[in-house]
PDB file of C-alpha atoms in Angstrom:
ATOM      1  CA  ASN A 138      -2.790  65.705  -9.091  1.00  0.00           C
ATOM      2  CA  ALA A 139      -2.839  61.983  -9.996  1.00  0.00           C
ATOM      3  CA  GLY A 140      -0.444  62.194 -12.967  1.00  0.00           C
ATOM      4  CA  VAL A 141      -0.904  59.287 -15.377  1.00  0.00           C
ATOM      5  CA  THR A 142      -3.344  56.572 -14.367  1.00  0.00           C
ATOM      6  CA  GLN A 143      -3.918  53.229 -16.065  1.00  0.00           C
ATOM      7  CA  THR A 144      -6.611  50.601 -15.687  1.00  0.00           C
ATOM      8  CA  PRO A 145      -6.739  47.706 -15.206  1.00  0.00           C
ATOM      9  CA  LYS A 146      -3.566  46.751 -13.335  1.00  0.00           C
ATOM     10  CA  PHE A 147      -3.771  43.104 -14.336  1.00  0.00           C
ATOM     11  CA  ARG A 148      -5.763  41.181 -16.940  1.00  0.00           C
ATOM     12  CA  ILE A 149      -5.820  37.690 -18.356  1.00  0.00           C
ATOM     13  CA  LEU A 150      -7.308  37.240 -21.821  1.00  0.00           C
ATOM     14  CA  LYS A 151      -8.024  34.202 -23.925  1.00  0.00           C
ATOM     15  CA  ILE A 152      -6.722  34.036 -27.479  1.00  0.00           C
ATOM     16  CA  GLY A 153      -9.033  35.931 -29.813  1.00  0.00           C
ATOM     17  CA  GLN A 154     -10.624  38.109 -27.135  1.00  0.00           C
ATOM     18  CA  SER A 155     -10.419  41.875 -27.277  1.00  0.00           C
ATOM     19  CA  MET A 156     -10.000  44.555 -24.640  1.00  0.00           C
ATOM     20  CA  THR A 157      -9.226  48.214 -24.094  1.00  0.00           C
ATOM     21  CA  LEU A 158      -6.475  49.471 -21.830  1.00  0.00           C
ATOM     22  CA  GLN A 159      -7.378  52.822 -20.358  1.00  0.00           C
ATOM     23  CA  CYS A 160      -4.972  55.717 -19.828  1.00  0.00           C
ATOM     24  CA  THR A 161      -5.767  59.139 -18.391  1.00  0.00           C
ATOM     25  CA  GLN A 162      -3.523  62.071 -17.529  1.00  0.00           C
ATOM     26  CA  ASP A 163      -4.477  65.200 -15.609  1.00  0.00           C
ATOM     27  CA  MET A 164      -1.457  67.356 -16.447  1.00  0.00           C
ATOM     28  CA  ASN A 165      -2.921  68.820 -19.661  1.00  0.00           C
ATOM     29  CA  HIS A 166      -0.105  67.253 -21.681  1.00  0.00           C
ATOM     30  CA  ASN A 167      -0.368  67.285 -25.447  1.00  0.00           C
ATOM     31  CA  TYR A 168       1.780  64.239 -26.131  1.00  0.00           C
ATOM     32  CA  MET A 169       0.807  60.743 -25.045  1.00  0.00           C
ATOM     33  CA  TYR A 170       2.452  57.394 -25.702  1.00  0.00           C
ATOM     34  CA  TRP A 171       1.846  53.658 -25.366  1.00  0.00           C
ATOM     35  CA  TYR A 172       4.790  51.336 -24.773  1.00  0.00           C
ATOM     36  CA  ARG A 173       5.091  47.632 -24.181  1.00  0.00           C
ATOM     37  CA  GLN A 174       7.790  46.082 -22.013  1.00  0.00           C
ATOM     38  CA  ASP A 175       8.742  42.469 -22.592  1.00  0.00           C
ATOM     39  CA  PRO A 176      10.864  40.550 -20.052  1.00  0.00           C
ATOM     40  CA  GLY A 177      14.540  41.505 -20.246  1.00  0.00           C
ATOM     41  CA  MET A 178      13.823  44.076 -22.913  1.00  0.00           C
ATOM     42  CA  GLY A 179      13.502  47.792 -23.014  1.00  0.00           C
ATOM     43  CA  LEU A 180      10.264  49.558 -23.784  1.00  0.00           C
ATOM     44  CA  LYS A 181       9.038  49.632 -27.346  1.00  0.00           C
ATOM     45  CA  LEU A 182       6.709  52.352 -28.635  1.00  0.00           C
ATOM     46  CA  ILE A 183       3.353  51.097 -29.931  1.00  0.00           C
ATOM     47  CA  TYR A 184       1.503  54.328 -30.766  1.00  0.00           C
ATOM     48  CA  TYR A 185       1.735  57.962 -29.859  1.00  0.00           C
ATOM     49  CA  SER A 186      -0.420  61.056 -30.088  1.00  0.00           C
ATOM     50  CA  VAL A 187       0.554  64.700 -30.413  1.00  0.00           C
ATOM     51  CA  GLY A 188      -2.872  66.021 -29.481  1.00  0.00           C
ATOM     52  CA  ALA A 189      -6.578  65.258 -29.530  1.00  0.00           C
ATOM     53  CA  GLY A 190      -7.578  63.704 -32.837  1.00  0.00           C
ATOM     54  CA  ILE A 191      -3.991  63.013 -33.958  1.00  0.00           C
ATOM     55  CA  THR A 192      -2.285  59.641 -33.579  1.00  0.00           C
ATOM     56  CA  ASP A 193       0.597  57.876 -35.293  1.00  0.00           C
ATOM     57  CA  LYS A 194       2.269  54.486 -35.296  1.00  0.00           C
ATOM     58  CA  GLY A 195       5.352  53.692 -33.297  1.00  0.00           C
ATOM     59  CA  GLU A 196       7.759  50.798 -33.629  1.00  0.00           C
ATOM     60  CA  VAL A 197       5.355  47.880 -32.954  1.00  0.00           C
ATOM     61  CA  PRO A 198       1.763  48.909 -33.864  1.00  0.00           C
ATOM     62  CA  ASN A 199       0.483  45.640 -35.354  1.00  0.00           C
ATOM     63  CA  GLY A 200      -2.467  44.173 -33.457  1.00  0.00           C
ATOM     64  CA  TYR A 201      -3.310  47.443 -31.677  1.00  0.00           C
ATOM     65  CA  ASN A 202      -5.433  50.503 -32.275  1.00  0.00           C
ATOM     66  CA  VAL A 203      -5.694  53.843 -30.496  1.00  0.00           C
ATOM     67  CA  SER A 204      -7.898  56.891 -30.424  1.00  0.00           C
ATOM     68  CA  ARG A 205      -7.514  60.314 -28.852  1.00  0.00           C
ATOM     69  CA  SER A 206     -10.832  62.125 -28.572  1.00  0.00           C
ATOM     70  CA  THR A 207      -9.796  64.270 -25.593  1.00  0.00           C
ATOM     71  CA  THR A 208      -6.529  65.681 -24.269  1.00  0.00           C
ATOM     72  CA  GLU A 209      -6.840  63.563 -21.117  1.00  0.00           C
ATOM     73  CA  ASP A 210      -7.558  60.081 -22.480  1.00  0.00           C
ATOM     74  CA  PHE A 211      -5.587  57.778 -24.754  1.00  0.00           C
ATOM     75  CA  PRO A 212      -7.059  54.244 -24.771  1.00  0.00           C
ATOM     76  CA  LEU A 213      -5.267  51.312 -26.400  1.00  0.00           C
ATOM     77  CA  ARG A 214      -7.404  48.660 -28.071  1.00  0.00           C
ATOM     78  CA  LEU A 215      -6.323  45.061 -28.568  1.00  0.00           C
ATOM     79  CA  GLU A 216      -8.329  43.176 -31.164  1.00  0.00           C
ATOM     80  CA  LEU A 217      -8.023  39.378 -31.458  1.00  0.00           C
ATOM     81  CA  ALA A 218      -5.538  38.962 -28.614  1.00  0.00           C
ATOM     82  CA  ALA A 219      -2.551  36.689 -29.286  1.00  0.00           C
ATOM     83  CA  PRO A 220       0.022  35.151 -26.897  1.00  0.00           C
ATOM     84  CA  SER A 221       2.662  37.441 -28.440  1.00  0.00           C
ATOM     85  CA  GLN A 222       0.817  40.373 -26.846  1.00  0.00           C
ATOM     86  CA  THR A 223       1.568  39.099 -23.348  1.00  0.00           C
ATOM     87  CA  SER A 224       3.505  41.999 -21.885  1.00  0.00           C
ATOM     88  CA  VAL A 225       3.431  44.932 -19.500  1.00  0.00           C
ATOM     89  CA  TYR A 226       1.912  48.036 -21.081  1.00  0.00           C
ATOM     90  CA  PHE A 227       2.878  51.547 -20.042  1.00  0.00           C
ATOM     91  CA  CYS A 228       1.185  54.769 -20.936  1.00  0.00           C
ATOM     92  CA  ALA A 229       3.159  58.016 -20.756  1.00  0.00           C
ATOM     93  CA  SER A 230       2.620  61.701 -21.403  1.00  0.00           C
ATOM     94  CA  SER A 231       4.754  64.774 -21.933  1.00  0.00           C
ATOM     95  CA  ARG A 232       4.025  68.488 -22.158  1.00  0.00           C
ATOM     96  CA  THR A 233       5.163  68.992 -25.661  1.00  0.00           C
ATOM     97  CA  GLY A 234       7.267  67.326 -28.306  1.00  0.00           C
ATOM     98  CA  PRO A 235       9.207  70.186 -29.882  1.00  0.00           C
ATOM     99  CA  ALA A 236      10.833  70.893 -26.524  1.00  0.00           C
ATOM    100  CA  ARG A 237      12.748  67.675 -26.932  1.00  0.00           C
ATOM    101  CA  THR A 238      14.029  67.565 -23.399  1.00  0.00           C
ATOM    102  CA  ASP A 239      10.572  67.351 -21.902  1.00  0.00           C
ATOM    103  CA  THR A 240      10.177  64.607 -19.368  1.00  0.00           C
ATOM    104  CA  GLN A 241       7.839  61.748 -20.122  1.00  0.00           C
ATOM    105  CA  TYR A 242       5.665  60.800 -17.148  1.00  0.00           C
ATOM    106  CA  PHE A 243       4.696  57.162 -16.916  1.00  0.00           C
ATOM    107  CA  GLY A 244       1.698  55.371 -15.488  1.00  0.00           C
ATOM    108  CA  PRO A 245       2.080  52.311 -13.235  1.00  0.00           C
ATOM    109  CA  GLY A 246       1.483  49.828 -16.038  1.00  0.00           C
ATOM    110  CA  THR A 247      -0.981  47.088 -16.991  1.00  0.00           C
ATOM    111  CA  ARG A 248       0.216  43.486 -16.870  1.00  0.00           C
ATOM    112  CA  LEU A 249      -1.548  41.522 -19.613  1.00  0.00           C
ATOM    113  CA  THR A 250      -1.397  37.770 -20.107  1.00  0.00           C
ATOM    114  CA  VAL A 251      -2.917  36.089 -23.165  1.00  0.00           C
ATOM    115  CA  LEU A 252      -3.516  32.348 -22.820  1.00  0.00           C
TER     116      LEU A 252
ATOM    117  CA  GLY B  75      17.989  53.626 -36.805  1.00  0.00           C
ATOM    118  CA  ASP B  76      18.595  54.841 -33.286  1.00  0.00           C
ATOM    119  CA  SER B  77      19.620  52.324 -30.652  1.00  0.00           C
ATOM    120  CA  VAL B  78      20.741  52.162 -27.024  1.00  0.00           C
ATOM    121  CA  THR B  79      22.888  49.420 -25.512  1.00  0.00           C
ATOM    122  CA  GLN B  80      23.227  48.895 -21.771  1.00  0.00           C
ATOM    123  CA  MET B  81      25.552  46.643 -19.855  1.00  0.00           C
ATOM    124  CA  GLU B  82      24.205  43.204 -19.126  1.00  0.00           C
ATOM    125  CA  GLY B  83      22.731  42.668 -15.692  1.00  0.00           C
ATOM    126  CA  PRO B  84      21.770  41.928 -13.111  1.00  0.00           C
ATOM    127  CA  VAL B  85      24.142  43.912 -10.929  1.00  0.00           C
ATOM    128  CA  THR B  86      24.420  42.999  -7.253  1.00  0.00           C
ATOM    129  CA  LEU B  87      26.253  45.283  -4.827  1.00  0.00           C
ATOM    130  CA  SER B  88      26.681  45.756  -1.123  1.00  0.00           C
ATOM    131  CA  GLU B  89      25.475  48.950   0.486  1.00  0.00           C
ATOM    132  CA  GLU B  90      27.942  51.878   0.103  1.00  0.00           C
ATOM    133  CA  ALA B  91      29.632  50.310  -2.923  1.00  0.00           C
ATOM    134  CA  PHE B  92      30.374  52.313  -6.087  1.00  0.00           C
ATOM    135  CA  LEU B  93      27.997  51.847  -8.997  1.00  0.00           C
ATOM    136  CA  THR B  94      28.600  52.122 -12.731  1.00  0.00           C
ATOM    137  CA  ILE B  95      26.057  51.101 -15.352  1.00  0.00           C
ATOM    138  CA  ASN B  96      27.350  51.483 -18.881  1.00  0.00           C
ATOM    139  CA  CYS B  97      25.249  52.904 -21.690  1.00  0.00           C
ATOM    140  CA  THR B  98      26.242  53.554 -25.302  1.00  0.00           C
ATOM    141  CA  TYR B  99      24.078  54.800 -28.120  1.00  0.00           C
ATOM    142  CA  THR B 100      23.814  55.040 -31.885  1.00  0.00           C
ATOM    143  CA  ALA B 101      22.006  58.038 -33.318  1.00  0.00           C
ATOM    144  CA  THR B 102      22.426  60.735 -35.921  1.00  0.00           C
ATOM    145  CA  GLY B 103      23.118  64.250 -34.805  1.00  0.00           C
ATOM    146  CA  TYR B 104      22.868  65.259 -31.169  1.00  0.00           C
ATOM    147  CA  PRO B 105      20.167  63.369 -29.297  1.00  0.00           C
ATOM    148  CA  SER B 106      19.088  64.062 -25.739  1.00  0.00           C
ATOM    149  CA  LEU B 107      20.008  61.325 -23.278  1.00  0.00           C
ATOM    150  CA  PHE B 108      18.107  60.096 -20.255  1.00  0.00           C
ATOM    151  CA  TRP B 109      18.271  57.668 -17.377  1.00  0.00           C
ATOM    152  CA  TYR B 110      14.955  56.358 -16.108  1.00  0.00           C
ATOM    153  CA  VAL B 111      14.456  54.237 -12.982  1.00  0.00           C
ATOM    154  CA  GLN B 112      11.703  51.692 -12.358  1.00  0.00           C
ATOM    155  CA  TYR B 113      11.110  50.668  -8.757  1.00  0.00           C
ATOM    156  CA  PRO B 114       9.341  47.348  -8.120  1.00  0.00           C
ATOM    157  CA  GLY B 115       5.693  47.447  -9.148  1.00  0.00           C
ATOM    158  CA  GLU B 116       5.872  51.014 -10.419  1.00  0.00           C
ATOM    159  CA  GLY B 117       6.152  52.862 -13.702  1.00  0.00           C
ATOM    160  CA  LEU B 118       9.297  54.556 -14.944  1.00  0.00           C
ATOM    161  CA  GLN B 119      10.510  57.818 -13.426  1.00  0.00           C
ATOM    162  CA  LEU B 120      13.032  60.205 -14.902  1.00  0.00           C
ATOM    163  CA  LEU B 121      16.274  60.047 -12.910  1.00  0.00           C
ATOM    164  CA  LEU B 122      18.427  62.506 -14.871  1.00  0.00           C
ATOM    165  CA  LYS B 123      19.019  63.844 -18.352  1.00  0.00           C
ATOM    166  CA  ALA B 124      21.533  65.671 -20.537  1.00  0.00           C
ATOM    167  CA  THR B 125      20.817  67.529 -23.733  1.00  0.00           C
ATOM    168  CA  LYS B 126      24.224  68.310 -25.257  1.00  0.00           C
ATOM    169  CA  ALA B 127      27.774  67.059 -25.342  1.00  0.00           C
ATOM    170  CA  ASP B 128      29.723  67.314 -22.050  1.00  0.00           C
ATOM    171  CA  ASP B 129      26.555  68.049 -20.077  1.00  0.00           C
ATOM    172  CA  LYS B 130      26.385  66.275 -16.741  1.00  0.00           C
ATOM    173  CA  GLY B 131      23.005  65.200 -15.415  1.00  0.00           C
ATOM    174  CA  SER B 132      22.683  64.566 -11.694  1.00  0.00           C
ATOM    175  CA  ASN B 133      19.982  63.641  -9.207  1.00  0.00           C
ATOM    176  CA  LYS B 134      19.792  61.777  -5.878  1.00  0.00           C
ATOM    177  CA  GLY B 135      23.566  61.193  -5.906  1.00  0.00           C
ATOM    178  CA  PHE B 136      23.509  59.698  -9.406  1.00  0.00           C
ATOM    179  CA  GLU B 137      25.493  61.294 -12.220  1.00  0.00           C
ATOM    180  CA  ALA B 138      25.974  60.722 -15.939  1.00  0.00           C
ATOM    181  CA  THR B 139      28.020  62.723 -18.466  1.00  0.00           C
ATOM    182  CA  TYR B 140      27.087  63.021 -22.158  1.00  0.00           C
ATOM    183  CA  ARG B 141      30.195  61.912 -24.061  1.00  0.00           C
ATOM    184  CA  LYS B 142      29.829  62.576 -27.760  1.00  0.00           C
ATOM    185  CA  GLU B 143      33.275  61.231 -28.672  1.00  0.00           C
ATOM    186  CA  THR B 144      32.524  57.812 -27.175  1.00  0.00           C
ATOM    187  CA  THR B 145      28.717  57.975 -27.706  1.00  0.00           C
ATOM    188  CA  SER B 146      28.239  57.065 -24.059  1.00  0.00           C
ATOM    189  CA  PHE B 147      26.153  58.121 -21.065  1.00  0.00           C
ATOM    190  CA  HIS B 148      27.319  55.930 -18.185  1.00  0.00           C
ATOM    191  CA  LEU B 149      25.426  56.111 -14.881  1.00  0.00           C
ATOM    192  CA  GLU B 150      27.456  56.380 -11.662  1.00  0.00           C
ATOM    193  CA  LYS B 151      26.827  56.662  -7.949  1.00  0.00           C
ATOM    194  CA  GLY B 152      29.513  56.823  -5.311  1.00  0.00           C
ATOM    195  CA  SER B 153      27.699  55.014  -2.516  1.00  0.00           C
ATOM    196  CA  VAL B 154      24.569  52.976  -3.226  1.00  0.00           C
ATOM    197  CA  GLN B 155      21.790  52.285  -0.747  1.00  0.00           C
ATOM    198  CA  VAL B 156      19.344  49.419  -0.424  1.00  0.00           C
ATOM    199  CA  SER B 157      16.631  51.821  -1.579  1.00  0.00           C
ATOM    200  CA  ASP B 158      18.424  52.177  -4.943  1.00  0.00           C
ATOM    201  CA  SER B 159      17.452  48.615  -5.866  1.00  0.00           C
ATOM    202  CA  ALA B 160      15.501  48.993  -9.103  1.00  0.00           C
ATOM    203  CA  VAL B 161      15.715  48.613 -12.867  1.00  0.00           C
ATOM    204  CA  TYR B 162      17.621  51.372 -14.661  1.00  0.00           C
ATOM    205  CA  PHE B 163      16.955  52.293 -18.291  1.00  0.00           C
ATOM    206  CA  CYS B 164      19.085  54.421 -20.550  1.00  0.00           C
ATOM    207  CA  ALA B 165      17.162  56.183 -23.315  1.00  0.00           C
ATOM    208  CA  LEU B 166      17.587  58.731 -26.075  1.00  0.00           C
ATOM    209  CA  SER B 167      15.358  61.212 -27.840  1.00  0.00           C
ATOM    210  CA  PRO B 168      16.279  62.419 -31.326  1.00  0.00           C
ATOM    211  CA  ASN B 169      17.258  66.024 -31.862  1.00  0.00           C
ATOM    212  CA  ALA B 170      14.581  68.609 -32.411  1.00  0.00           C
ATOM    213  CA  GLY B 171      13.534  69.351 -35.948  1.00  0.00           C
ATOM    214  CA  GLY B 172      13.101  65.729 -36.924  1.00  0.00           C
ATOM    215  CA  THR B 173       9.730  64.087 -37.221  1.00  0.00           C
ATOM    216  CA  SER B 174      10.402  61.681 -34.386  1.00  0.00           C
ATOM    217  CA  TYR B 175      11.281  64.094 -31.624  1.00  0.00           C
ATOM    218  CA  GLY B 176       9.711  63.346 -28.274  1.00  0.00           C
ATOM    219  CA  LYS B 177       9.843  59.605 -28.898  1.00  0.00           C
ATOM    220  CA  LEU B 178      12.198  57.689 -26.658  1.00  0.00           C
ATOM    221  CA  THR B 179      14.394  54.741 -27.650  1.00  0.00           C
ATOM    222  CA  PHE B 180      15.204  52.592 -24.618  1.00  0.00           C
ATOM    223  CA  GLY B 181      17.985  50.227 -23.693  1.00  0.00           C
ATOM    224  CA  GLN B 182      17.052  46.824 -22.347  1.00  0.00           C
ATOM    225  CA  GLY B 183      17.348  47.839 -18.706  1.00  0.00           C
ATOM    226  CA  THR B 184      19.756  46.828 -15.939  1.00  0.00           C
ATOM    227  CA  ILE B 185      18.502  45.264 -12.721  1.00  0.00           C
ATOM    228  CA  LEU B 186      20.332  46.575  -9.654  1.00  0.00           C
ATOM    229  CA  THR B 187      20.092  44.815  -6.296  1.00  0.00           C
ATOM    230  CA  VAL B 188      21.767  46.345  -3.252  1.00  0.00           C
ATOM    231  CA  HIS B 189      22.248  44.213  -0.136  1.00  0.00           C
ATOM    232  CA  PRO B 190      22.672  45.624   3.395  1.00  0.00           C
TER     233      PRO B 190
END
């Protein structure tokens, strides 16, 4: 049972390039989330998904896109990378949303630098 | 909107010292409250949680009590160890029935360093 896995661990992009951050969970969780963590700040929600085929915007969605074609995978797409997207990105999953006390399980993160 | 405020860090303590990290929140209704811990190079892990007023969450010697009257959820540990060195995040999840349940709002994090 690997939990939540993310690839890559590190990446450097040039301004204007694009990339996809991969996230996979093997716990059969319905809910999945993408957060970004800036230095000295808490995590901010980018997008979330309540199940395959259903996604919605979080607090800071601009410059990102997501898709959820399977329960397991929730990739995050960066189009036209900008220096403001330099951050650490965390993917998380939880069993279900209505049970509001459900724990969110986090991946190890992807450290992205845009130069 | 919802918000979480944590005490400014970093916090540096000697081993076996008493730890308090303050956390206050702003939210409507009765949110659930959480403490997450992030060890160096790792993702966040749930440390403890409380779902209603006066609940006490506890785990690994850490405790926090949900205080509705002061909108607080302070983290405490009686005797810290070097292995407790990490970043600690307070977070809240809105009450069930709203459209945003399951989504966490985080504080800015507090860096704890424990020296032998």
